[in-house]
mmCIF file of C-alpha atoms and ligand atoms in Angstrom:
data_model
loop_
_atom_site.group_PDB
_atom_site.id
_atom_site.type_symbol
_atom_site.label_atom_id
_atom_site.label_comp_id
_atom_site.label_asym_id
_atom_site.label_seq_id
_atom_site.Cartn_x
_atom_site.Cartn_y
_atom_site.Cartn_z
ATOM 1 C CA UNK I 1 122.585 114.818 124.806
ATOM 2 C CA UNK I 2 124.691 116.050 127.717
ATOM 3 C CA UNK I 3 123.643 114.502 131.040
ATOM 4 C CA UNK I 4 123.959 116.408 134.331
ATOM 5 C CA UNK I 5 124.144 114.186 137.420
ATOM 6 C CA UNK I 6 122.967 115.961 140.528
ATOM 7 C CA UNK I 7 120.836 115.720 143.667
ATOM 8 C CA UNK I 8 117.060 115.588 143.318
ATOM 9 C CA UNK I 9 115.323 118.969 143.130
ATOM 10 C CA UNK I 10 113.892 120.040 146.451
ATOM 11 C CA UNK I 11 113.030 123.112 148.546
ATOM 12 C CA UNK I 12 111.561 124.813 145.447
ATOM 13 C CA UNK I 13 115.057 125.770 144.276
ATOM 14 C CA UNK I 14 117.105 124.340 141.399
ATOM 15 C CA UNK I 15 119.317 122.261 143.666
ATOM 16 C CA UNK I 16 120.225 121.918 147.337
ATOM 17 C CA UNK I 17 123.820 121.614 146.189
ATOM 18 C CA UNK I 18 125.376 124.992 145.523
ATOM 19 C CA UNK I 19 127.739 123.461 142.957
ATOM 20 C CA UNK I 20 124.985 121.568 141.125
ATOM 21 C CA UNK I 21 122.878 124.722 141.021
ATOM 22 C CA UNK I 22 125.839 126.699 139.663
ATOM 23 C CA UNK I 23 126.417 124.137 136.906
ATOM 24 C CA UNK I 24 122.786 123.834 135.851
ATOM 25 C CA UNK I 25 122.472 127.622 135.851
ATOM 26 C CA UNK I 26 125.486 127.901 133.542
ATOM 27 C CA UNK I 27 123.815 125.394 131.192
ATOM 28 C CA UNK I 28 120.619 127.444 131.176
ATOM 29 C CA UNK I 29 122.324 130.810 130.858
ATOM 30 C CA UNK I 30 124.337 129.462 127.919
ATOM 31 C CA UNK I 31 121.287 127.816 126.318
ATOM 32 C CA UNK I 32 122.908 124.379 126.237
ATOM 33 C CA UNK I 33 120.529 121.413 126.036
ATOM 34 C CA UNK I 34 120.890 118.795 128.753
ATOM 35 C CA UNK I 35 119.116 116.044 130.608
ATOM 36 C CA UNK I 36 119.219 115.468 134.352
ATOM 37 C CA UNK I 37 119.811 112.223 136.217
ATOM 38 C CA UNK I 38 119.292 112.458 139.938
ATOM 39 C CA UNK I 39 121.780 110.609 142.081
ATOM 40 C CA UNK I 40 123.869 110.792 145.258
ATOM 41 C CA UNK I 41 127.622 111.509 145.459
ATOM 42 C CA UNK I 42 128.445 107.903 146.440
ATOM 43 C CA UNK I 43 128.609 106.860 142.781
ATOM 44 C CA UNK I 44 130.210 110.073 141.467
ATOM 45 C CA UNK I 45 133.682 109.855 139.845
ATOM 46 C CA UNK I 46 135.276 112.022 142.558
ATOM 47 C CA UNK I 47 132.719 111.241 145.251
ATOM 48 C CA UNK I 48 131.102 114.664 144.808
ATOM 49 C CA UNK I 49 128.291 116.110 142.719
ATOM 50 C CA UNK I 50 127.830 117.443 140.115
ATOM 51 C CA UNK I 51 129.338 115.486 137.283
ATOM 52 C CA UNK I 52 128.379 115.243 133.632
ATOM 53 C CA UNK I 53 128.453 112.728 130.837
ATOM 54 C CA UNK I 54 128.879 114.201 127.357
ATOM 55 C CA UNK I 55 129.210 111.443 124.777
ATOM 56 C CA UNK I 56 132.122 109.290 125.948
ATOM 57 C CA UNK I 57 133.356 111.968 128.339
ATOM 58 C CA UNK I 58 132.600 111.701 132.067
ATOM 59 C CA UNK I 59 133.646 114.844 133.921
ATOM 60 C CA UNK I 60 133.434 115.843 137.598
ATOM 61 C CA UNK I 61 133.782 119.216 139.348
ATOM 62 C CA UNK I 62 131.814 122.298 138.315
ATOM 63 C CA UNK I 63 135.005 124.149 137.346
ATOM 64 C CA UNK I 64 136.169 121.484 134.882
ATOM 65 C CA UNK I 65 132.611 120.990 133.650
ATOM 66 C CA UNK I 66 132.194 124.706 132.918
ATOM 67 C CA UNK I 67 135.608 124.804 131.227
ATOM 68 C CA UNK I 68 134.379 121.992 128.968
ATOM 69 C CA UNK I 69 131.093 123.816 128.290
ATOM 70 C CA UNK I 70 133.016 126.972 127.398
ATOM 71 C CA UNK I 71 135.243 125.118 124.949
ATOM 72 C CA UNK I 72 132.633 122.904 123.322
ATOM 73 C CA UNK I 73 129.424 124.973 123.521
ATOM 74 C CA UNK I 74 129.375 128.562 124.716
ATOM 75 C CA UNK I 75 131.754 130.737 126.725
ATOM 76 C CA UNK I 76 129.727 133.134 128.856
ATOM 77 C CA UNK I 77 132.971 134.890 129.799
ATOM 78 C CA UNK I 78 134.082 135.641 126.239
ATOM 79 C CA UNK I 79 134.710 139.351 126.021
ATOM 80 C CA UNK I 80 135.690 139.921 129.654
ATOM 81 C CA UNK I 81 138.862 141.975 129.855
ATOM 82 C CA UNK I 82 141.748 140.636 132.018
ATOM 83 C CA UNK I 83 140.744 142.719 135.068
ATOM 84 C CA UNK I 84 137.118 141.547 134.800
ATOM 85 C CA UNK I 85 138.247 137.942 134.381
ATOM 86 C CA UNK I 86 140.461 138.283 137.472
ATOM 87 C CA UNK I 87 137.596 139.794 139.490
ATOM 88 C CA UNK I 88 135.319 136.979 138.340
ATOM 89 C CA UNK I 89 137.792 134.318 139.454
ATOM 90 C CA UNK I 90 138.451 136.000 142.811
ATOM 91 C CA UNK I 91 134.731 136.337 143.564
ATOM 92 C CA UNK I 92 134.072 132.727 142.580
ATOM 93 C CA UNK I 93 136.790 131.628 144.982
ATOM 94 C CA UNK I 94 135.249 133.772 147.742
ATOM 95 C CA UNK I 95 131.845 132.233 147.086
ATOM 96 C CA UNK I 96 132.897 128.618 146.553
ATOM 97 C CA UNK I 97 135.869 128.248 148.886
ATOM 98 C CA UNK I 98 134.760 130.469 151.774
ATOM 99 C CA UNK I 99 131.065 131.393 151.918
ATOM 100 C CA UNK I 100 130.276 127.770 150.992
ATOM 101 C CA UNK I 101 131.808 126.475 154.223
ATOM 102 C CA UNK I 102 129.746 128.821 156.395
ATOM 103 C CA UNK I 103 126.606 127.467 154.716
ATOM 104 C CA UNK I 104 127.828 123.881 155.143
ATOM 105 C CA UNK I 105 128.264 124.649 158.835
ATOM 106 C CA UNK I 106 124.631 125.816 159.038
ATOM 107 C CA UNK I 107 123.387 122.568 157.468
ATOM 108 C CA UNK I 108 125.535 119.885 159.052
ATOM 109 C CA UNK I 109 126.648 121.307 162.380
ATOM 110 C CA UNK I 110 124.778 124.398 163.591
ATOM 111 C CA UNK I 111 121.372 123.216 164.867
ATOM 112 C CA UNK I 112 119.558 119.888 165.053
ATOM 113 C CA UNK I 113 116.517 121.275 163.263
ATOM 114 C CA UNK I 114 118.660 122.389 160.306
ATOM 115 C CA UNK I 115 120.346 118.999 160.264
ATOM 116 C CA UNK I 116 116.958 117.223 160.152
ATOM 117 C CA UNK I 117 115.821 119.368 157.200
ATOM 118 C CA UNK I 118 119.150 118.809 155.423
ATOM 119 C CA UNK I 119 119.118 115.067 156.103
ATOM 120 C CA UNK I 120 115.573 114.639 154.792
ATOM 121 C CA UNK I 121 116.345 116.638 151.644
ATOM 122 C CA UNK I 122 119.515 114.725 150.778
ATOM 123 C CA UNK I 123 118.794 111.209 151.943
ATOM 124 C CA UNK I 124 114.983 111.179 151.699
ATOM 125 C CA UNK I 125 115.288 109.391 148.352
ATOM 126 C CA UNK I 126 116.640 106.311 150.147
ATOM 127 C CA UNK I 127 114.480 103.701 151.931
ATOM 128 C CA UNK I 128 113.899 104.699 155.618
ATOM 129 C CA UNK I 129 116.419 102.451 157.397
ATOM 130 C CA UNK I 130 119.130 102.850 154.744
ATOM 131 C CA UNK I 131 118.560 106.613 154.889
ATOM 132 C CA UNK I 132 119.362 106.737 158.584
ATOM 133 C CA UNK I 133 122.458 104.563 158.256
ATOM 134 C CA UNK I 134 123.877 106.526 155.312
ATOM 135 C CA UNK I 135 123.140 109.841 157.080
ATOM 136 C CA UNK I 136 124.877 108.509 160.193
ATOM 137 C CA UNK I 137 128.000 107.757 158.148
ATOM 138 C CA UNK I 138 127.868 110.979 156.145
ATOM 139 C CA UNK I 139 127.355 113.530 158.901
ATOM 140 C CA UNK I 140 130.699 112.977 160.684
ATOM 141 C CA UNK I 141 132.409 112.773 157.296
ATOM 142 C CA UNK I 142 131.148 116.213 156.247
ATOM 143 C CA UNK I 143 131.796 117.645 159.714
ATOM 144 C CA UNK I 144 135.410 116.480 159.338
ATOM 145 C CA UNK I 145 135.580 118.387 156.036
ATOM 146 C CA UNK I 146 134.220 121.535 157.713
ATOM 147 C CA UNK I 147 136.742 121.124 160.529
ATOM 148 C CA UNK I 148 139.549 120.431 158.030
ATOM 149 C CA UNK I 149 138.739 123.636 156.178
ATOM 150 C CA UNK I 150 138.986 125.497 159.476
ATOM 151 C CA UNK I 151 135.420 126.822 159.626
ATOM 152 C CA UNK I 152 134.348 124.025 161.981
ATOM 153 C CA UNK I 153 136.876 125.162 164.601
ATOM 154 C CA UNK I 154 135.198 128.530 165.155
ATOM 155 C CA UNK I 155 132.408 129.565 167.491
ATOM 156 C CA UNK I 156 129.045 129.989 165.712
ATOM 157 C CA UNK I 157 129.223 133.779 165.959
ATOM 158 C CA UNK I 158 132.702 133.708 164.391
ATOM 159 C CA UNK I 159 131.536 131.521 161.508
ATOM 160 C CA UNK I 160 128.686 133.936 160.837
ATOM 161 C CA UNK I 161 130.899 137.004 161.142
ATOM 162 C CA UNK I 162 133.151 135.574 158.421
ATOM 163 C CA UNK I 163 130.194 134.594 156.220
ATOM 164 C CA UNK I 164 128.555 138.002 156.654
ATOM 165 C CA UNK I 165 131.717 139.677 155.348
ATOM 166 C CA UNK I 166 131.314 137.583 152.168
ATOM 167 C CA UNK I 167 127.670 138.642 151.899
ATOM 168 C CA UNK I 168 128.744 142.301 152.275
ATOM 169 C CA UNK I 169 131.352 141.862 149.536
ATOM 170 C CA UNK I 170 128.819 140.258 147.190
ATOM 171 C CA UNK I 171 126.222 142.927 147.865
ATOM 172 C CA UNK I 172 128.732 145.745 147.327
ATOM 173 C CA UNK I 173 130.122 144.119 144.176
ATOM 174 C CA UNK I 174 126.628 143.733 142.659
ATOM 175 C CA UNK I 175 125.403 147.184 143.674
ATOM 176 C CA UNK I 176 122.397 148.190 141.586
ATOM 177 C CA UNK I 177 123.537 146.211 138.564
ATOM 178 C CA UNK I 178 121.566 143.425 136.944
ATOM 179 C CA UNK I 179 124.590 141.127 136.720
ATOM 180 C CA UNK I 180 127.907 141.053 138.544
ATOM 181 C CA UNK I 181 130.010 142.046 135.528
ATOM 182 C CA UNK I 182 128.661 143.927 132.524
ATOM 183 C CA UNK I 183 125.143 143.696 131.198
ATOM 184 C CA UNK I 184 124.833 139.977 130.549
ATOM 185 C CA UNK I 185 125.246 136.823 132.655
ATOM 186 C CA UNK I 186 128.708 135.348 133.105
ATOM 187 C CA UNK I 187 130.083 132.346 135.013
ATOM 188 C CA UNK I 188 130.229 134.513 138.120
ATOM 189 C CA UNK I 189 126.451 134.917 137.973
ATOM 190 C CA UNK I 190 125.954 131.157 137.692
ATOM 191 C CA UNK I 191 128.152 130.722 140.753
ATOM 192 C CA UNK I 192 126.690 133.619 142.750
ATOM 193 C CA UNK I 193 123.114 132.544 142.069
ATOM 194 C CA UNK I 194 123.827 128.902 142.967
ATOM 195 C CA UNK I 195 125.351 129.843 146.299
ATOM 196 C CA UNK I 196 123.128 132.790 147.219
ATOM 197 C CA UNK I 197 119.899 130.870 146.689
ATOM 198 C CA UNK I 198 121.406 128.139 148.867
ATOM 199 C CA UNK I 199 122.107 130.744 151.553
ATOM 200 C CA UNK I 200 119.030 133.001 151.559
ATOM 201 C CA UNK I 201 116.475 131.020 149.547
ATOM 202 C CA UNK I 202 116.401 127.675 151.319
ATOM 203 C CA UNK I 203 114.814 126.466 154.577
ATOM 204 C CA UNK I 204 118.090 126.354 156.534
ATOM 205 C CA UNK I 205 117.781 128.978 159.257
ATOM 206 C CA UNK I 206 120.759 130.960 160.558
ATOM 207 C CA UNK I 207 121.968 134.497 161.262
ATOM 208 C CA UNK I 208 123.748 134.251 157.902
ATOM 209 C CA UNK I 209 120.462 133.737 156.049
ATOM 210 C CA UNK I 210 118.828 136.580 157.999
ATOM 211 C CA UNK I 211 121.752 138.854 157.201
ATOM 212 C CA UNK I 212 121.617 138.016 153.480
ATOM 213 C CA UNK I 213 117.868 138.571 153.328
ATOM 214 C CA UNK I 214 118.322 142.133 154.537
ATOM 215 C CA UNK I 215 120.425 142.886 151.433
ATOM 216 C CA UNK I 216 117.680 143.970 149.075
ATOM 217 C CA UNK I 217 119.880 143.852 145.965
ATOM 218 C CA UNK I 218 120.896 140.230 146.651
ATOM 219 C CA UNK I 219 117.304 139.182 147.365
ATOM 220 C CA UNK I 220 116.071 140.805 144.152
ATOM 221 C CA UNK I 221 118.962 139.304 142.209
ATOM 222 C CA UNK I 222 118.166 135.778 143.370
ATOM 223 C CA UNK I 223 114.442 136.228 142.645
ATOM 224 C CA UNK I 224 115.144 137.701 139.205
ATOM 225 C CA UNK I 225 117.619 135.012 138.094
ATOM 226 C CA UNK I 226 115.341 132.273 139.400
ATOM 227 C CA UNK I 227 112.296 133.684 137.568
ATOM 228 C CA UNK I 228 114.278 134.175 134.356
ATOM 229 C CA UNK I 229 116.098 130.847 134.181
ATOM 230 C CA UNK I 230 113.831 128.556 136.205
ATOM 231 C CA UNK I 231 110.310 129.813 135.393
ATOM 232 C CA UNK I 232 108.922 126.385 136.294
ATOM 233 C CA UNK I 233 110.007 126.962 139.916
ATOM 234 C CA UNK I 234 108.505 130.424 140.336
HETATM 235 N N1 GSH Z 301 134.793 121.574 143.720
HETATM 236 C C1 GSH Z 301 133.607 120.782 143.513
HETATM 237 C C2 GSH Z 301 132.797 120.727 144.801
HETATM 238 C C3 GSH Z 301 131.586 119.800 144.696
HETATM 239 C C4 GSH Z 301 130.983 119.519 146.064
HETATM 240 O O1 GSH Z 301 131.533 119.885 147.108
HETATM 241 N N2 GSH Z 301 129.850 118.819 146.045
HETATM 242 C C5 GSH Z 301 129.197 118.434 147.278
HETATM 243 C C6 GSH Z 301 127.721 118.809 147.241
HETATM 244 S S1 GSH Z 301 127.542 120.557 147.341
HETATM 245 C C7 GSH Z 301 129.281 116.918 147.426
HETATM 246 O O2 GSH Z 301 128.921 116.189 146.531
HETATM 247 N N3 GSH Z 301 129.774 116.451 148.594
HETATM 248 C C8 GSH Z 301 129.807 115.066 148.911
HETATM 249 C C9 GSH Z 301 130.965 114.720 149.815
HETATM 250 O O3 GSH Z 301 131.820 115.585 150.060
HETATM 251 O O4 GSH Z 301 130.990 113.566 150.249
HETATM 252 C C10 GSH Z 301 132.828 121.380 142.338
HETATM 253 O O5 GSH Z 301 133.100 122.532 141.968
HETATM 254 O O6 GSH Z 301 131.975 120.692 141.767
#
């Protein structure tokens, strides 16, 4: 059985990690059987979650994992024409390489109360003293990543302005449709759901979350995908 290694479930959502949520959602949308092992990134092959074990294969990074799932099990993108496939890739990059960093900013840098909620959710599995030490090491490390990406160099209102443009693009791209492309779920939906629920459906407060919640189509989309693929969480 394929094993998905990811953070512990919390906040009433599939995963506090956007990328773990994306990967598990792909598995569910594709109807692939899997087991979960909860862990922290420290022991992951590339130092990040998710990763999978499938027989003798150990594979990290949601993009390589999904490529493997497409080849070995089911390709949710089969049938997309070249323009649809290009749109899917471009939107995934917007979500995962841009919007992601605005949400990371809200969790690790924006306010102390968000940081406390984030810290408890990620490191709460560790014994109390260890938890504090590991969090103390991790916070500057992630803040360096946010700074390295460039997002961490902006004023809060600039970070949110950039993130809100992504939310606008996602809302306009979805429109009144059930899925982002066509009438069935594709990889883009796994990605969009994983990142949107981690923006508007989690207890990290920010102008970005408020802005996303005003987009009725995105709110309905997140609720619908969650109810359909994670009925145990509804
Ligand atoms: N490109 C990777 C990104 C994975 C990623 O950034 N995972 C985060 C959690 S959302 C992580 O484990 N970060 C730990 C770290 O950077 O130390 C993927 O698609 O899986």
